[in-house]
PDB file of C-alpha atoms and ligand atoms in Angstrom:
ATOM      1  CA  UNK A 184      17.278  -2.548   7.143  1.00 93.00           C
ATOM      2  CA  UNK A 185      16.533   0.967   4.888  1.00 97.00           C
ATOM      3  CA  UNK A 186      13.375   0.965   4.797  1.00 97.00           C
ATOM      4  CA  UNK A 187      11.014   2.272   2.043  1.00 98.00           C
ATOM      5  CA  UNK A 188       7.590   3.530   2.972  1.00 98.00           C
ATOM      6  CA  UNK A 189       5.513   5.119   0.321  1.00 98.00           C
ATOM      7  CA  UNK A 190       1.748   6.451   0.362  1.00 96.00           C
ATOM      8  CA  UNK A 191      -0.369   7.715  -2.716  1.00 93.00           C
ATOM      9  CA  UNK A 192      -1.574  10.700  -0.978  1.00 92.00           C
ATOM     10  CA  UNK A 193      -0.943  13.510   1.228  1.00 91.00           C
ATOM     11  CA  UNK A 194      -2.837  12.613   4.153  1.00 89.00           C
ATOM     12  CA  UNK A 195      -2.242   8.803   4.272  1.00 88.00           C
ATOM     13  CA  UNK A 196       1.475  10.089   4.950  1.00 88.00           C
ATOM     14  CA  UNK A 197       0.436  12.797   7.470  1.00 85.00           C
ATOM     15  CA  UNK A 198       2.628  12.690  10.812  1.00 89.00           C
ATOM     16  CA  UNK A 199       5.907  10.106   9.409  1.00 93.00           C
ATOM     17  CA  UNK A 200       7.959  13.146   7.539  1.00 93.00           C
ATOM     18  CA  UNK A 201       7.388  15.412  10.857  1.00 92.00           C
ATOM     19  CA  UNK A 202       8.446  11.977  13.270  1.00 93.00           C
ATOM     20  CA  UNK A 203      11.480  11.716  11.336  1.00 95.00           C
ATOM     21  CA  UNK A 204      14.746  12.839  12.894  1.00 95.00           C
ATOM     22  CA  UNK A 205      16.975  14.257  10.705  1.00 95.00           C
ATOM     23  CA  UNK A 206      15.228  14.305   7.850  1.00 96.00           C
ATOM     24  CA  UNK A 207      16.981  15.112   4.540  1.00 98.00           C
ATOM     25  CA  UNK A 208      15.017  15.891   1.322  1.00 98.00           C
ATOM     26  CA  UNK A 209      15.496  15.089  -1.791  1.00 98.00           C
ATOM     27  CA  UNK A 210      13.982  15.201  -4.955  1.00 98.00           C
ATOM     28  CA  UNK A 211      13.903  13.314  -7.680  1.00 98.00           C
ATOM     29  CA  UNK A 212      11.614  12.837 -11.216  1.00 97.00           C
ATOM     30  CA  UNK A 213       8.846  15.217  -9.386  1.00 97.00           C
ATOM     31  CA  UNK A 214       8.566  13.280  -6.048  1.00 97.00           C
ATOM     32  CA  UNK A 215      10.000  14.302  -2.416  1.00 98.00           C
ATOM     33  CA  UNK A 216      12.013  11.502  -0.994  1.00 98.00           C
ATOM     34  CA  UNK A 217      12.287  12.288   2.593  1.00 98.00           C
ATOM     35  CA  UNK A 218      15.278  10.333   4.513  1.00 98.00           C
ATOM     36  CA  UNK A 219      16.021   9.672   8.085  1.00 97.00           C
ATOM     37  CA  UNK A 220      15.554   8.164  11.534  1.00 96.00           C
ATOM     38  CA  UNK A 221      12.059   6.726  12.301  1.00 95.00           C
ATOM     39  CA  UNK A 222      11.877   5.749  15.745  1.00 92.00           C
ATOM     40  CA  UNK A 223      15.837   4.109  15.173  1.00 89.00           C
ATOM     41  CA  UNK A 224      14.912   2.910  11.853  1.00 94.00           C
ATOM     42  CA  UNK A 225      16.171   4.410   8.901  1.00 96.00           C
ATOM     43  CA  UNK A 226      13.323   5.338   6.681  1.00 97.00           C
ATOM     44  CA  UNK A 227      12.881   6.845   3.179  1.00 98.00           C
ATOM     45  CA  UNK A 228       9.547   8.402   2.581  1.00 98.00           C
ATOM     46  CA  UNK A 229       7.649   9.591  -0.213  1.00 98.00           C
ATOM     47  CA  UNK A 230       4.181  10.016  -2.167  1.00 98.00           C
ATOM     48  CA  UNK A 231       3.681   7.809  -4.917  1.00 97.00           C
ATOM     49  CA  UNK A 232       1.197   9.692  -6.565  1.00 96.00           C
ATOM     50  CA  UNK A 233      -2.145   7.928  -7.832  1.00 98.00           C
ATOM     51  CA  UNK A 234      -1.947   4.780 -10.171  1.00 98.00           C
ATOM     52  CA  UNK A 235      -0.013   1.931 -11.160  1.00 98.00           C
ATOM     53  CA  UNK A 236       2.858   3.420 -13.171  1.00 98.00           C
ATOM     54  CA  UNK A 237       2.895   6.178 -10.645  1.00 98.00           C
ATOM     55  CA  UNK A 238       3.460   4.024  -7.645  1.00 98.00           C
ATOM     56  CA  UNK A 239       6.177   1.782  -9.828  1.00 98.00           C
ATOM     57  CA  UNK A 240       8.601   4.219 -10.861  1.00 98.00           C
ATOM     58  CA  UNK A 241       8.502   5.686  -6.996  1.00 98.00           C
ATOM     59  CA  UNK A 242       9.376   1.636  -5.664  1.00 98.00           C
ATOM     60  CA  UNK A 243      11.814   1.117  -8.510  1.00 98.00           C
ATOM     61  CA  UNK A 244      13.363   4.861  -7.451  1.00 98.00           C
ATOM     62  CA  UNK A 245      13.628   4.311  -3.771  1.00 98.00           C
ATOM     63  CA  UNK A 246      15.702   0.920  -4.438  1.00 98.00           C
ATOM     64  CA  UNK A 247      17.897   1.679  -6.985  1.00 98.00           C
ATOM     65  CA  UNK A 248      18.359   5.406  -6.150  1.00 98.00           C
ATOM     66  CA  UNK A 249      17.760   5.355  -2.522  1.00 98.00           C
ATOM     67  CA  UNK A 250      19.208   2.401  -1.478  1.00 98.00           C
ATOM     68  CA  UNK A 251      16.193   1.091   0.173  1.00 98.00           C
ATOM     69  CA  UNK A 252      16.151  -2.567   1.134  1.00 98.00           C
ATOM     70  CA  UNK A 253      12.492  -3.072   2.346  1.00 98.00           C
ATOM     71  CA  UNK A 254       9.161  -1.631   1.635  1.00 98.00           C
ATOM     72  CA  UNK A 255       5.870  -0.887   2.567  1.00 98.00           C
ATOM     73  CA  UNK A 256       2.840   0.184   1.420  1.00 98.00           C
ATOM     74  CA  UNK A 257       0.382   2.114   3.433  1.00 96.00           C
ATOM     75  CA  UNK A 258      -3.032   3.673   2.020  1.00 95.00           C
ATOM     76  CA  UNK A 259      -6.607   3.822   1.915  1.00 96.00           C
ATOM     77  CA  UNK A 260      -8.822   1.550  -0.416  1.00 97.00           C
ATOM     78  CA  UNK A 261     -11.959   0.705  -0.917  1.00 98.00           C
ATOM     79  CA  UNK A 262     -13.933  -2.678   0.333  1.00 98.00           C
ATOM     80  CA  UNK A 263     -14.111  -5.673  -1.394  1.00 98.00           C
ATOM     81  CA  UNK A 264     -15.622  -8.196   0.964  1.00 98.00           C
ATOM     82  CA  UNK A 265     -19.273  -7.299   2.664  1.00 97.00           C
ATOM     83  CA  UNK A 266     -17.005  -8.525   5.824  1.00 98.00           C
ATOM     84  CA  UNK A 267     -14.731  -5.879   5.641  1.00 98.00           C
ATOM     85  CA  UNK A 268     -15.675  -2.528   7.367  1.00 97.00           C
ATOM     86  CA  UNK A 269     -14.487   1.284   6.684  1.00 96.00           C
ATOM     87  CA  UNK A 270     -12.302   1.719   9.308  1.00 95.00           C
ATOM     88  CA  UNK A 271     -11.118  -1.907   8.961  1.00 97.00           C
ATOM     89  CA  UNK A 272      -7.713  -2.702   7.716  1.00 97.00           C
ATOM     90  CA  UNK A 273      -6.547  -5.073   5.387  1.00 98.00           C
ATOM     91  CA  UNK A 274      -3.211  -6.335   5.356  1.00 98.00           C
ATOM     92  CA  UNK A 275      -2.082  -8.131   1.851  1.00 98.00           C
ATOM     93  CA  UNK A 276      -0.680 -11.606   1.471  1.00 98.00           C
ATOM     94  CA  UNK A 277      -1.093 -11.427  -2.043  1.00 98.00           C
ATOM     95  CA  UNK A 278      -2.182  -8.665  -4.330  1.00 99.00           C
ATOM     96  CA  UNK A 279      -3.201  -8.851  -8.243  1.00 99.00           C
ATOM     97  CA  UNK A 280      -3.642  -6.234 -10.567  1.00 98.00           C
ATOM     98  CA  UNK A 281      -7.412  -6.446 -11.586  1.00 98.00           C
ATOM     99  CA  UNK A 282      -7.251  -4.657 -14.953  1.00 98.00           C
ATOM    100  CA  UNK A 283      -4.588  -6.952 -16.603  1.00 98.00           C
ATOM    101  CA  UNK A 284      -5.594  -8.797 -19.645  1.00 98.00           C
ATOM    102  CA  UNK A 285      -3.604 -10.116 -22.290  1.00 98.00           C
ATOM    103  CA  UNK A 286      -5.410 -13.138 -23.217  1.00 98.00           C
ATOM    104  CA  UNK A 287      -5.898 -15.173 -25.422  1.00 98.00           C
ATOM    105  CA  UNK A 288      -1.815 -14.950 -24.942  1.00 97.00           C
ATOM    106  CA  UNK A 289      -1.522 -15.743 -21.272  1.00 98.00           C
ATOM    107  CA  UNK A 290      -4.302 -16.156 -18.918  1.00 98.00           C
ATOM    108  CA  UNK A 291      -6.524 -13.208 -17.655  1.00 98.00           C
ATOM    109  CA  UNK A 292      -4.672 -11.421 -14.652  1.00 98.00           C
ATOM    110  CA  UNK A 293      -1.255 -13.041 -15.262  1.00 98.00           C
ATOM    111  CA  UNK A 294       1.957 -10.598 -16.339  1.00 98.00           C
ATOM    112  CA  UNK A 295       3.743 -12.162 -18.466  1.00 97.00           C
ATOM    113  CA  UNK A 296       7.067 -13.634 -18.583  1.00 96.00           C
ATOM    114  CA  UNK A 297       6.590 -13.885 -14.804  1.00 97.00           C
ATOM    115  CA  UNK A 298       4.257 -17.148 -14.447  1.00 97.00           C
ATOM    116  CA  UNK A 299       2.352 -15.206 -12.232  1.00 98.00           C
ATOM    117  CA  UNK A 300      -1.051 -13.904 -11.246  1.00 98.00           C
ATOM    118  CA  UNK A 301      -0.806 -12.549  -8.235  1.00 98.00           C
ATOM    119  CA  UNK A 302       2.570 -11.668  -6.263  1.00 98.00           C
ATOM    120  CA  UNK A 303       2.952 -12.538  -2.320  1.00 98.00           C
ATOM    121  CA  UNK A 304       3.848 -10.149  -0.042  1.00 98.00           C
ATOM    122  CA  UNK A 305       6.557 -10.701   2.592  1.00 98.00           C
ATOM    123  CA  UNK A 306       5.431 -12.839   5.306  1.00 98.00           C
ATOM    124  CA  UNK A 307       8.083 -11.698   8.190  1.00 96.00           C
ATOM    125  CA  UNK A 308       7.414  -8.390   7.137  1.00 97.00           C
ATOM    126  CA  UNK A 309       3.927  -8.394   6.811  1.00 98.00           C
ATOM    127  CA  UNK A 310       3.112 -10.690   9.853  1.00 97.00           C
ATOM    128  CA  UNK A 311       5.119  -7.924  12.034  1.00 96.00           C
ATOM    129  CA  UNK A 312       3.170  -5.295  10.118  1.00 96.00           C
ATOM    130  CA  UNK A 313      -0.364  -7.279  11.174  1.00 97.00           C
ATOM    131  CA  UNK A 314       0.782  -7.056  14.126  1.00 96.00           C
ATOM    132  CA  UNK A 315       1.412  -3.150  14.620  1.00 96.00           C
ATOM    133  CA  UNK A 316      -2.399  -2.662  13.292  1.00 96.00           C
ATOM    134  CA  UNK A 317      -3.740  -5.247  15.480  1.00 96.00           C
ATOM    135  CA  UNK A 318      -3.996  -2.539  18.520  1.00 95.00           C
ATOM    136  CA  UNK A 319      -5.238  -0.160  15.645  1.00 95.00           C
ATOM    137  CA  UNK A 320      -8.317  -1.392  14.241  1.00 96.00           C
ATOM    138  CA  UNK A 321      -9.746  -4.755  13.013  1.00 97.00           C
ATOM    139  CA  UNK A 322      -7.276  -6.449  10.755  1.00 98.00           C
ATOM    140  CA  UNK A 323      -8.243  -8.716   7.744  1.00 98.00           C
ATOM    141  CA  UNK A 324      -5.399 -10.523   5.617  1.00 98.00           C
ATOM    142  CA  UNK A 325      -5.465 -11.783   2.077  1.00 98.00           C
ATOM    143  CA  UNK A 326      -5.981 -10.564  -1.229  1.00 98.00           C
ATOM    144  CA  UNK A 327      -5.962  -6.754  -2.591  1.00 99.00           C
ATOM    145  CA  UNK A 328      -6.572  -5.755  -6.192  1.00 99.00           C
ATOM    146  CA  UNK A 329      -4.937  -3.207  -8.030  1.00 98.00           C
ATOM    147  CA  UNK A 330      -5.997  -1.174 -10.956  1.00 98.00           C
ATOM    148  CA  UNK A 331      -5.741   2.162 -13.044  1.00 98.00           C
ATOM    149  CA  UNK A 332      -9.616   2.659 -11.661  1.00 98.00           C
ATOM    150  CA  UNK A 333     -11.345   4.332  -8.707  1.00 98.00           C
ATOM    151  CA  UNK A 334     -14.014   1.165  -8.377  1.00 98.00           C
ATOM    152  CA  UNK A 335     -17.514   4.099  -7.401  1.00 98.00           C
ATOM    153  CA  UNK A 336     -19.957   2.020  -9.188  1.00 98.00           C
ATOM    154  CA  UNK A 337     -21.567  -1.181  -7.743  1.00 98.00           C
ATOM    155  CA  UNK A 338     -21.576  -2.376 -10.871  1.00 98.00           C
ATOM    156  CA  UNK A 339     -17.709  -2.130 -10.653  1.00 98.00           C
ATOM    157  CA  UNK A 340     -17.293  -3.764  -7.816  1.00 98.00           C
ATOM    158  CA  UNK A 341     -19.568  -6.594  -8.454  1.00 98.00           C
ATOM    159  CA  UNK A 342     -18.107  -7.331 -12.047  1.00 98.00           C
ATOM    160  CA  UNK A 343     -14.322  -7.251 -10.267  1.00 98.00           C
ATOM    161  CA  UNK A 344     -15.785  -9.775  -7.709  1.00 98.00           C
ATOM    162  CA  UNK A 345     -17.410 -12.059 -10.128  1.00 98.00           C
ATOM    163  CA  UNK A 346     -13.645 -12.382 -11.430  1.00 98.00           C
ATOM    164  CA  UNK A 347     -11.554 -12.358  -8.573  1.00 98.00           C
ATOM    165  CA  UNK A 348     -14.003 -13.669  -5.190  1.00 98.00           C
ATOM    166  CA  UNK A 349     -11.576 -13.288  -2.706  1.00 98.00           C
ATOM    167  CA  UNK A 350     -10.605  -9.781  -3.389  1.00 98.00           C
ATOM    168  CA  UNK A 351     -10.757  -8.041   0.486  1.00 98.00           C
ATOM    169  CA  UNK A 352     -10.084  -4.670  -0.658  1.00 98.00           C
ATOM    170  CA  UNK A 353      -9.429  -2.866  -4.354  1.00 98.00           C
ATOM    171  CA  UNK A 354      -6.863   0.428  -4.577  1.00 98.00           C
ATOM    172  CA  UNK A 355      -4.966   1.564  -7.272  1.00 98.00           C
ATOM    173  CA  UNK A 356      -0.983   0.779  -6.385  1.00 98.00           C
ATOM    174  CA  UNK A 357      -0.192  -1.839  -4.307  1.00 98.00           C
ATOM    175  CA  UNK A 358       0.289  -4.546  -7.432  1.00 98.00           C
ATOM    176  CA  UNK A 359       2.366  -2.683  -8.755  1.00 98.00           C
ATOM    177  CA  UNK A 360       5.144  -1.912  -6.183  1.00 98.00           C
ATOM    178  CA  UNK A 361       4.649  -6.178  -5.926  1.00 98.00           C
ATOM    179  CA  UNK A 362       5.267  -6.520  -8.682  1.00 98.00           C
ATOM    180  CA  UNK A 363       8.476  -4.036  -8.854  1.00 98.00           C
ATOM    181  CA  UNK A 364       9.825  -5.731  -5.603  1.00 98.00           C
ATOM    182  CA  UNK A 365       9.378  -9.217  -6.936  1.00 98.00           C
ATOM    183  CA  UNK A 366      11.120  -8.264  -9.990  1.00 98.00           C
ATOM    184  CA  UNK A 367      14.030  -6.574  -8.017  1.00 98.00           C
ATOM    185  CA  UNK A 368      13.966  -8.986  -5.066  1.00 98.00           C
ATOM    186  CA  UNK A 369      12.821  -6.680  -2.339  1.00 98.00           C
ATOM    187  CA  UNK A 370      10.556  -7.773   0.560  1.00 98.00           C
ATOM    188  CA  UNK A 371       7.485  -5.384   0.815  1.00 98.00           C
ATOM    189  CA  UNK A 372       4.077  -5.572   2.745  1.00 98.00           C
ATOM    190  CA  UNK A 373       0.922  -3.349   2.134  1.00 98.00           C
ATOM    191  CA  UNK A 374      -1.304  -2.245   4.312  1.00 97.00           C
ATOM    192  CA  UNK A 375      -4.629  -0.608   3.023  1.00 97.00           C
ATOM    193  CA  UNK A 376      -7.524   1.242   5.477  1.00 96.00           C
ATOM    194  CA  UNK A 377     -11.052   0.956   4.311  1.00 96.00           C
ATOM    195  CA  UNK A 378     -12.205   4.402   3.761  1.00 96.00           C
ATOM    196  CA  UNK A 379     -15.138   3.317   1.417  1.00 97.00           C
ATOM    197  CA  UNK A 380     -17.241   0.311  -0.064  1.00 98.00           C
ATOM    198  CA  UNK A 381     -16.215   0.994  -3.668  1.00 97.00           C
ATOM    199  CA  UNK A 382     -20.385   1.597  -4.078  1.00 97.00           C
ATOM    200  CA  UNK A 383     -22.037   4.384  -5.419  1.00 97.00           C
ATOM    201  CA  UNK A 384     -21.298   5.823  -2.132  1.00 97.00           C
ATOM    202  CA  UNK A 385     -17.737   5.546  -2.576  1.00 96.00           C
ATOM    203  CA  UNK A 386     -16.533   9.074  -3.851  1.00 96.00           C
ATOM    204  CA  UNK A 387     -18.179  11.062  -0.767  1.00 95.00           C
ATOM    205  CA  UNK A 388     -17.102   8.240   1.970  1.00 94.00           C
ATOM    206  CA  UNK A 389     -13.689   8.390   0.611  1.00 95.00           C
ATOM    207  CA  UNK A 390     -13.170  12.167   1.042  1.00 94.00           C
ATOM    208  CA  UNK A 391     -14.879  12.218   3.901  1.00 93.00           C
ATOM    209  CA  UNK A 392     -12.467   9.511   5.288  1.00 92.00           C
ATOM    210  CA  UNK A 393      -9.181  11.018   3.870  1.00 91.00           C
ATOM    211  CA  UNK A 394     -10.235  14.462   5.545  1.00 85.00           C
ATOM    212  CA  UNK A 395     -11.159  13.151   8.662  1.00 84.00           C
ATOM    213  CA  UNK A 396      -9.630  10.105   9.897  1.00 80.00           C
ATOM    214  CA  UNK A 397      -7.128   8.354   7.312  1.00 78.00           C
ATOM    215  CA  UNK A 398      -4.066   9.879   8.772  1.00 76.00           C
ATOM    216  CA  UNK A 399      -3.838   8.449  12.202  1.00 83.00           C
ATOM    217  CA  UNK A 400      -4.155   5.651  10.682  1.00 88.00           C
ATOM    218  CA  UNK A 401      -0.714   5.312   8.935  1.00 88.00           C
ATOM    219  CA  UNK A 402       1.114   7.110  11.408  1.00 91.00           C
ATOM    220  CA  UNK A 403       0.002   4.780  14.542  1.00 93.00           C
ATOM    221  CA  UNK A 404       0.721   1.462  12.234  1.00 94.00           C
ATOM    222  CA  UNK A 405       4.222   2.632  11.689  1.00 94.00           C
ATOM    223  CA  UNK A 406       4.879   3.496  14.352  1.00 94.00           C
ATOM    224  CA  UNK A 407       4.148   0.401  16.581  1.00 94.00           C
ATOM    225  CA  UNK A 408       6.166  -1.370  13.714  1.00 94.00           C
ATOM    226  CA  UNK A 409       9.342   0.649  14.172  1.00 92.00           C
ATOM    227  CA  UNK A 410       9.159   0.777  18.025  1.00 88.00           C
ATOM    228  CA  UNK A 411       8.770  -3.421  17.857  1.00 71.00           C
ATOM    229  CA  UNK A 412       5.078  -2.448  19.222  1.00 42.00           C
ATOM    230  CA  UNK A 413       4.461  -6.285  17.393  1.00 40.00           C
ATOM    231  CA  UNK A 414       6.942  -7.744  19.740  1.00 45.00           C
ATOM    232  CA  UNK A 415       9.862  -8.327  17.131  1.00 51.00           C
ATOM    233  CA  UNK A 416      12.990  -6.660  16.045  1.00 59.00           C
ATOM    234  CA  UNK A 417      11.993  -4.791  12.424  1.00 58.00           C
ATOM    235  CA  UNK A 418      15.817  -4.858  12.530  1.00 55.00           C
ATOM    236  CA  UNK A 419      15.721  -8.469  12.374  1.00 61.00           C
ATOM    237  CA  UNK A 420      14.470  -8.704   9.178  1.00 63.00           C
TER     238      UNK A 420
HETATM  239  N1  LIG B 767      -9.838  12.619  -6.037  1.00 82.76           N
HETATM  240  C1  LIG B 767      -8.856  11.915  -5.301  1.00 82.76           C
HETATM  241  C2  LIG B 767      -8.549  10.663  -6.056  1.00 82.76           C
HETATM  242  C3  LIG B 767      -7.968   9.610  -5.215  1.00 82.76           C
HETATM  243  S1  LIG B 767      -7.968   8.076  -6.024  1.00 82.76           S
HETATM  244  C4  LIG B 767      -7.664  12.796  -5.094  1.00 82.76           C
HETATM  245  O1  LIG B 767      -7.312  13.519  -6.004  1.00 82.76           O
HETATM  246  O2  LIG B 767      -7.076  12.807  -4.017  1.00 82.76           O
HETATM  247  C5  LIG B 767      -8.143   7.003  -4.659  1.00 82.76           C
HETATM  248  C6  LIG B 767      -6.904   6.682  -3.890  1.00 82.76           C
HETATM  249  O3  LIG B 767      -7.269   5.925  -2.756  1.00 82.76           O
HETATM  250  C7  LIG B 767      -5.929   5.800  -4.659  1.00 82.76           C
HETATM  251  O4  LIG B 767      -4.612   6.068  -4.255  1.00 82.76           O
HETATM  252  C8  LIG B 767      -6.381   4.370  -4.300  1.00 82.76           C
HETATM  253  O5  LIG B 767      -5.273   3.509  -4.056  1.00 82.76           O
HETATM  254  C9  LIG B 767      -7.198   4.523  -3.018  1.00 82.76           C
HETATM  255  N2  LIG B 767      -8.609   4.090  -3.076  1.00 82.76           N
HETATM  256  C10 LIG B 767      -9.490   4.307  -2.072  1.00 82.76           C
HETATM  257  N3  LIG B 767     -10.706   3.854  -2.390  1.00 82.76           N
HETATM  258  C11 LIG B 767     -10.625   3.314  -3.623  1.00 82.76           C
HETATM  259  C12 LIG B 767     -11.571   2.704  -4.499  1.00 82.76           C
HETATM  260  N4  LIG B 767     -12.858   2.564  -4.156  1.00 82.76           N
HETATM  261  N5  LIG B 767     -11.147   2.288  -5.728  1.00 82.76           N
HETATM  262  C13 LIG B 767      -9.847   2.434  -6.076  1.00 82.76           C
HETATM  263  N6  LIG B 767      -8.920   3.031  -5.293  1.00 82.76           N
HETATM  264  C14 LIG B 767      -9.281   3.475  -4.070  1.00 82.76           C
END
């Protein structure tokens, strides 16, 4: 296993670069690829930047360039279920990108020449990455929508749920590294921690939440999945 683990931002990647041993950096069409050991796994980090296209390019770069042969995901996003909490995280099976539309051609939400509305995650990899956040917070499985949007505006959020009901939590990458890895054939997870309702509140809750708290987050998650903290070899995979 090489694995892949990408972030959108700075502090939902705080603590990984520093825990790896050995690291050797590298970069590559304006990202930082950092390589090495990660508690006996050999990692490849890096920050996506924000957006769809963004966080594509990095997952298609870390496979074909890097060699990776897993990935995961691991951010912050906003709520999309009154069940889930900030604080909470959510832990895709599947993931859809909100804001595609080609119909009349093909059914809203589905990219075409793929069949497909919504891509599934991994399930070894994701049920070992469930259980590395179980000791972390509460953790919710299921759906996560993706789009070239930050959702602040209950009317946003209510118009994406009228669409798409069992959305848990919205961001703005995860469908598209699916949709790379399906594409490419590589087994990825995401893992998203609520850091805001995607209300009229969100803007303010979300920097307060990527200041404050967001980057434990990541770094405990990860690291109970490399040391086996789920009870399972990641090497196994
Ligand atoms: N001003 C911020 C913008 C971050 S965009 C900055 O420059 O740092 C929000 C990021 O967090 C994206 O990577 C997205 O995946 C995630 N996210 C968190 N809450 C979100 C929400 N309510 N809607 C969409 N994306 C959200």
């Amino acid at each position: 296993m090489r694995l892949g683990i990408i972030s959108a931002l700075a502090e939902e990647q705080h603590g990984l670069i520093e825990a790896l041993y050995s690291p050797a950096k590298q970069i590559h069409g304006m990202r930082e690829y950092t390589s090495g050991k990660l508690w006996e796994i050999d990692a490849v980090c890096v920050l996506s930047r924000i957006g769809k296209v963004a966080a594509a390019m990095t997952a298609a770069i870390l496979v074909e360039k890097f060699g990776v042969t897993h990935i995961i995901f691991t951010g912050v996003a906003g709520s999309g279920d009154k069940n889930v909490k900030v604080g909470d995280i959510v832990v895709a099976d599947t993931l859809v990108q909100h804001d595609f539309d080609a119909s009349p051609l093909f059914p809203r939400f589905e990219i075409p020449l793929t069949g497909l509305s919504s891509f599934a995650t991994d399930v070894a990899l994701t049920e070992k990455l469930a259980g590395a956040a179980a000791p972390v917070a509460r953790v919710h499985r299921g759906l996560i929508a993706s789009g070239d949007q930050f959702i602040g505006k209950s009317t946003q959020i209510q118009a994406l749920k009228a669409a798409l009901p069992d959305v848990l939590a919205v961001e703005m990458e995860g469908a598209a590294v699916a949709q790379v890895c399906f594409e490419l054939g590589i087994p990825f997870a995401v893992i998203r921690t609520i850091s805001d309702n995607a209300n009229d509140d969100a803007a303010v809750d979300f920097m307060h939440f990527i200041k404050t708290v967001a980057s434990r987050y990541a770094f405990d998650v990860i690291r109970n999945f490399c040391r086996c903290g789920a009870g399972g070899n990641p090497w196994s995979l």
